[in-house]
Every structure is written in structure tokens, then in C-alpha cells.
Coordinates of N, CA, C and O in Angstrom, one line a residue:
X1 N 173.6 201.3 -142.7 CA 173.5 200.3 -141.5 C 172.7 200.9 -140.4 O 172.7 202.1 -140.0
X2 N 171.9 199.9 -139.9 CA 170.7 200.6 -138.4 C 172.0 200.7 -137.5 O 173.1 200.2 -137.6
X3 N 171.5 201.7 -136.6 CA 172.5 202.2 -135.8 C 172.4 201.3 -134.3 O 171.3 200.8 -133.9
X4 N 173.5 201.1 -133.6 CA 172.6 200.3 -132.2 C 172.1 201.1 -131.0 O 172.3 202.2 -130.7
X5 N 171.3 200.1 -130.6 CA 170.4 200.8 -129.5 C 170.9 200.5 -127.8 O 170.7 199.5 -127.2
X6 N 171.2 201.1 -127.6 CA 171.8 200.8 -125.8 C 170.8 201.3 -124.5 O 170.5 202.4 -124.7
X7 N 170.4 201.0 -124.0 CA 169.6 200.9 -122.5 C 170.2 200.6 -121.2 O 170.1 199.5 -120.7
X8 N 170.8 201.6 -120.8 CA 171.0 201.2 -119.3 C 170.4 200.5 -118.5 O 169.6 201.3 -117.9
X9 N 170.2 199.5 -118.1 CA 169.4 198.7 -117.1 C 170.1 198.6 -115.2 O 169.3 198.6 -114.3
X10 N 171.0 198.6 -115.0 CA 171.9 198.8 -113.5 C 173.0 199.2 -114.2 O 173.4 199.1 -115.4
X11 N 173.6 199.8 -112.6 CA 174.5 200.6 -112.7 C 175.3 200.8 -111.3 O 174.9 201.7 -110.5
X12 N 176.7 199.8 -110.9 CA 177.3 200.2 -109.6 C 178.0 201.1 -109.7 O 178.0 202.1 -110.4
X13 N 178.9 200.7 -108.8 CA 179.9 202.0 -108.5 C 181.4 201.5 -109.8 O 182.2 202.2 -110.5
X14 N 181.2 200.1 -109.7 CA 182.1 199.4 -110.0 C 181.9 198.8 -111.9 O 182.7 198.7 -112.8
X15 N 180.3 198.4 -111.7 CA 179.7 198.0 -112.8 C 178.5 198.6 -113.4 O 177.8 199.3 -112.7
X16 N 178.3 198.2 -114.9 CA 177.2 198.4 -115.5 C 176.8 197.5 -116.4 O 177.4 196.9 -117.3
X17 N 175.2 197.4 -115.9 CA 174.6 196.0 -116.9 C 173.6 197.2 -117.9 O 172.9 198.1 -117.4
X18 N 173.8 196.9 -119.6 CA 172.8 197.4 -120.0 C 172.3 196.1 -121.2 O 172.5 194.9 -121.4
X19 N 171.6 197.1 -121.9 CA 170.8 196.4 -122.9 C 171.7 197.0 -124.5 O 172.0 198.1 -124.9
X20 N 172.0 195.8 -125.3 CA 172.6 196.5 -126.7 C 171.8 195.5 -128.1 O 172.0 194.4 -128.6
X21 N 171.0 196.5 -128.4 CA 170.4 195.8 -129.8 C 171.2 196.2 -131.2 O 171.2 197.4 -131.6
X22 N 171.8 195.3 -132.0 CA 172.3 195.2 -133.0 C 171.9 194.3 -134.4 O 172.0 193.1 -134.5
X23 N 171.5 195.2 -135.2 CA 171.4 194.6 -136.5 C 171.8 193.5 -137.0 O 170.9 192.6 -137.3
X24 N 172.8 193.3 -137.1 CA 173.9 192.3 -137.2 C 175.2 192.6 -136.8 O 175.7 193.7 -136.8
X25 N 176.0 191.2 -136.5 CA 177.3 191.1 -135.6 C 178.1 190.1 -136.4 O 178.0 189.0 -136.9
X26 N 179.2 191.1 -136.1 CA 180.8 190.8 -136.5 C 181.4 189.8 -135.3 O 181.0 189.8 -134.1
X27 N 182.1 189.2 -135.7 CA 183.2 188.6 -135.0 C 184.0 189.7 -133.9 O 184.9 190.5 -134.1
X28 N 183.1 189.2 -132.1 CA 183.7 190.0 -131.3 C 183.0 191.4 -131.3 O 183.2 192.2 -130.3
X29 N 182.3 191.6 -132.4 CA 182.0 193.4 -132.2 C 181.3 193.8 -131.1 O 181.5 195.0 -131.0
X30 N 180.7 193.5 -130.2 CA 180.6 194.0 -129.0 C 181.4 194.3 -127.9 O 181.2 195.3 -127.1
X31 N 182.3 193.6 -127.8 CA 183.3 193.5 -127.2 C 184.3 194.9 -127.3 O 184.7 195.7 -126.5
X32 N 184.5 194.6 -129.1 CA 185.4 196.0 -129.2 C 184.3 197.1 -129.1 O 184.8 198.2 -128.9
X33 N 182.9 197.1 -129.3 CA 182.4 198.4 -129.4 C 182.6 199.0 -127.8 O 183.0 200.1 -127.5
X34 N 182.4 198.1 -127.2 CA 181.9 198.9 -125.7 C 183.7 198.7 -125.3 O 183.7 199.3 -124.2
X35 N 185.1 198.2 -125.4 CA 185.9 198.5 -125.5 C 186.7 199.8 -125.7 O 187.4 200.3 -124.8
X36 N 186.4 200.3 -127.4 CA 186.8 201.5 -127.7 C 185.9 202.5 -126.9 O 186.3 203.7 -126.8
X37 N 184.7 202.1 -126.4 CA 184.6 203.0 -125.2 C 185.0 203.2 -123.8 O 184.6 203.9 -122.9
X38 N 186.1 202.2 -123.9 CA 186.7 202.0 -122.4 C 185.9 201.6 -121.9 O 185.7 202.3 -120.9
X39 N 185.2 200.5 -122.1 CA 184.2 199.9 -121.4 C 184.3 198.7 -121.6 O 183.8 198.2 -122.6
X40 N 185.1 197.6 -120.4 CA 185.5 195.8 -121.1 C 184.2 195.5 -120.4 O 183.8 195.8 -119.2
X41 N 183.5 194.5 -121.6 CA 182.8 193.4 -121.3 C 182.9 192.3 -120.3 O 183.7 191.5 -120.7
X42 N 182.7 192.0 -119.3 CA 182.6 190.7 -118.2 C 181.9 189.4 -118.7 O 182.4 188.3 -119.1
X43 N 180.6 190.1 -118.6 CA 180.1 188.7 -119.4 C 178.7 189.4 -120.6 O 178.2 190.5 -120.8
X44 N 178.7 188.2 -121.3 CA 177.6 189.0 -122.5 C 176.9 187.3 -122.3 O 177.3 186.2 -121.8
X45 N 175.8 187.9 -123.0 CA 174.1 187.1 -122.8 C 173.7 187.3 -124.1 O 173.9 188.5 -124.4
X46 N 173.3 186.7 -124.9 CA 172.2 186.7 -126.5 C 171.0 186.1 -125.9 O 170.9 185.0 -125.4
X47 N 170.2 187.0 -125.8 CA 168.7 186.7 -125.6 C 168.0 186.8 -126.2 O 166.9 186.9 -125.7
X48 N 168.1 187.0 -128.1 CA 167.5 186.9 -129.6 C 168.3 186.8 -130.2 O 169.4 187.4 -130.2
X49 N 167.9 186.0 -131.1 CA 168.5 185.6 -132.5 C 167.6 186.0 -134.1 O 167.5 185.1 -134.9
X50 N 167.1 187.1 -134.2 CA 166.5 187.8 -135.1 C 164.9 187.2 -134.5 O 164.7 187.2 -133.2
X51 N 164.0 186.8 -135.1 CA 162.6 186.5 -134.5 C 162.8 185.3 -133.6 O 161.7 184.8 -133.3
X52 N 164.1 184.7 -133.0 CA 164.1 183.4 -132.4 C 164.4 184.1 -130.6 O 165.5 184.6 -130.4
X53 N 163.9 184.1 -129.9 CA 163.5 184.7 -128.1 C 164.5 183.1 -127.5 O 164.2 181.9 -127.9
X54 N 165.6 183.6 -126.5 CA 165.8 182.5 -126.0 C 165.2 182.0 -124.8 O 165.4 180.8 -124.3
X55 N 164.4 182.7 -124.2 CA 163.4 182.8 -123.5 C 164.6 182.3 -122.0 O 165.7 182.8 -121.6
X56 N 163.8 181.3 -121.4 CA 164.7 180.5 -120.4 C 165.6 179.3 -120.8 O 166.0 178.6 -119.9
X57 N 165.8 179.0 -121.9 CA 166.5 178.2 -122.1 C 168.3 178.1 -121.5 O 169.3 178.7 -121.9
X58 N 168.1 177.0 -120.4 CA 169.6 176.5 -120.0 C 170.5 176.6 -120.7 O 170.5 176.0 -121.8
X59 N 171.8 177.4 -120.2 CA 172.8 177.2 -121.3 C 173.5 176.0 -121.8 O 173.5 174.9 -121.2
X60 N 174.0 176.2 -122.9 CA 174.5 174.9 -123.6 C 173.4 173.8 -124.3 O 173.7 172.8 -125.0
X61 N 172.1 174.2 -123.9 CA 171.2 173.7 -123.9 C 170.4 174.2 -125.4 O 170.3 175.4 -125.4
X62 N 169.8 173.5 -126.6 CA 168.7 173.7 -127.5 C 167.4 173.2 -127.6 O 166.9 172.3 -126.8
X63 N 166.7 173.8 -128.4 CA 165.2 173.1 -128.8 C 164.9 173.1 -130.0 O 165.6 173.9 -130.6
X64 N 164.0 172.3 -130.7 CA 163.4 172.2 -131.7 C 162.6 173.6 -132.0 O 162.2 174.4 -131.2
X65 N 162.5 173.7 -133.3 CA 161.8 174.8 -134.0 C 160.8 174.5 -134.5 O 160.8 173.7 -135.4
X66 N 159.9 175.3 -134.0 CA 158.4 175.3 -134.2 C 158.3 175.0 -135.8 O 159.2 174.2 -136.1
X67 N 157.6 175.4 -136.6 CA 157.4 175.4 -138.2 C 157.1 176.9 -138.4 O 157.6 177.5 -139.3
X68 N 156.1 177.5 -137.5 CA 156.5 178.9 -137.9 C 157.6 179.7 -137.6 O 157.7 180.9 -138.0
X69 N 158.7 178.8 -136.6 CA 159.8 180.1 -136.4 C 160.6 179.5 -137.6 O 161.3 180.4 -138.1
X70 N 160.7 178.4 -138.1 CA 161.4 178.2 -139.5 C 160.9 178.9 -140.5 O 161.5 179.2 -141.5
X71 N 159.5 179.2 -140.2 CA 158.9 180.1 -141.9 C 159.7 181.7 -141.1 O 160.3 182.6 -141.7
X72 N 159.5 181.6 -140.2 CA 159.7 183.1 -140.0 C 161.2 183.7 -140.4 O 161.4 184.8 -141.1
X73 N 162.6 182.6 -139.7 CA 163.9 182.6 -140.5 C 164.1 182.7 -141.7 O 165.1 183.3 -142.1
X74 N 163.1 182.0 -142.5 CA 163.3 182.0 -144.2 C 162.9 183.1 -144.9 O 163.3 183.4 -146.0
X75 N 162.1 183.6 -144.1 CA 161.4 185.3 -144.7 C 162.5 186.7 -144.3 O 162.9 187.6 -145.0
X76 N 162.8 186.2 -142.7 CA 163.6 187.2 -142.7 C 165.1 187.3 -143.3 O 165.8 188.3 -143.5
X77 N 165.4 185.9 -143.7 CA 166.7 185.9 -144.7 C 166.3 186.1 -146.1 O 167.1 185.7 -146.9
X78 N 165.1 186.6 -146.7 CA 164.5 186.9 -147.9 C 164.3 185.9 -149.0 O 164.4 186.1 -150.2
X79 N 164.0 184.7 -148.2 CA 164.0 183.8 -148.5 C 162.2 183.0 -148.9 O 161.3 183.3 -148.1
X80 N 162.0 182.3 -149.8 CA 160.4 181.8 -149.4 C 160.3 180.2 -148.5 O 160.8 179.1 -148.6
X81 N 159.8 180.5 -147.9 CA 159.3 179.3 -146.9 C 159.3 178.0 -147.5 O 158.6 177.9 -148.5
X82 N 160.0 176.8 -147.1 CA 159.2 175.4 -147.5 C 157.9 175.3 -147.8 O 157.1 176.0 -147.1
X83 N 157.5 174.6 -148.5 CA 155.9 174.3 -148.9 C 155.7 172.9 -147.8 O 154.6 172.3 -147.7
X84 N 156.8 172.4 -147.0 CA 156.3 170.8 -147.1 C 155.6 170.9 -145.6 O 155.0 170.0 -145.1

């Protein structure tokens, strides 16, 4: 398994905002990772979803997928693309 990648971004006296890239995710596993480090989560943000960028999009809020970010999902699940 790829190991995760962490990035401090800010840092108070009180808080810390960083960056955490993960392979793939368990039910909660962020939570308990930075947890068992004595470190509780406040709030968490998903700002990718493997090649999908949520860019600005409002919470609660979706959009339509392009036809190459659908080819792109089908490849990266090892899958072959629709022909249609």
C-alpha cells in the first residue's frame, strides 16, 4: 500500500490546517489516523476524487462529467472505456 503524504499548510497556537493525500479510504480513516496521533479532526474538505478536482464547486452541490473524466474513471478502475 502507497504510504500517505502530509503537508503542513498553517499552523496556530491552538490549530493546524494541513494537506493529507491518500490512496484510498476506509470508512472514517482520517479521522482515526490523525486521531491515534492525538490529533482530532474539526473539519475535513475532499478536494479529489482520483482524476475528478472539485475545483470550486458549492457544497452539497454536483456537475455533469465531461466524457473524458468518464474515460478517465474507467481506466483508472482498470477498466476499458465506453465506445458510445
Amino acid at each position: 500500500p502507497a504510504k500517505a503524504q502530509i503537508i503542513k499548510i498553517d499552523q496556530s497556537s491552538q490549530t493546524s490546517t494541513i494537506k493529507l493525500t491518500i490512496r484510498e479510504g476506509k470508512n472514517r480513516q482520517v479521522r482515526r489516523m490523525c486521531s491515534t496521533l492525538g490529533f482530532p479532526v474539526l473539519s475535513l474538505k475532499r478536494i479529489q476524487f482520483g482524476c475528478l478536482r472539485l475545483e470550486n464547486l458549492p457544497l452539497g452541490r454536483f456537475r455533469k462529467l465531461s466524457k473524458q473524466e468518464v474515460n478517465k474513471l474507467y481506466l483508472e478502475a482498470g477498466f476499458k472505456p465506453p465506445s458510445n
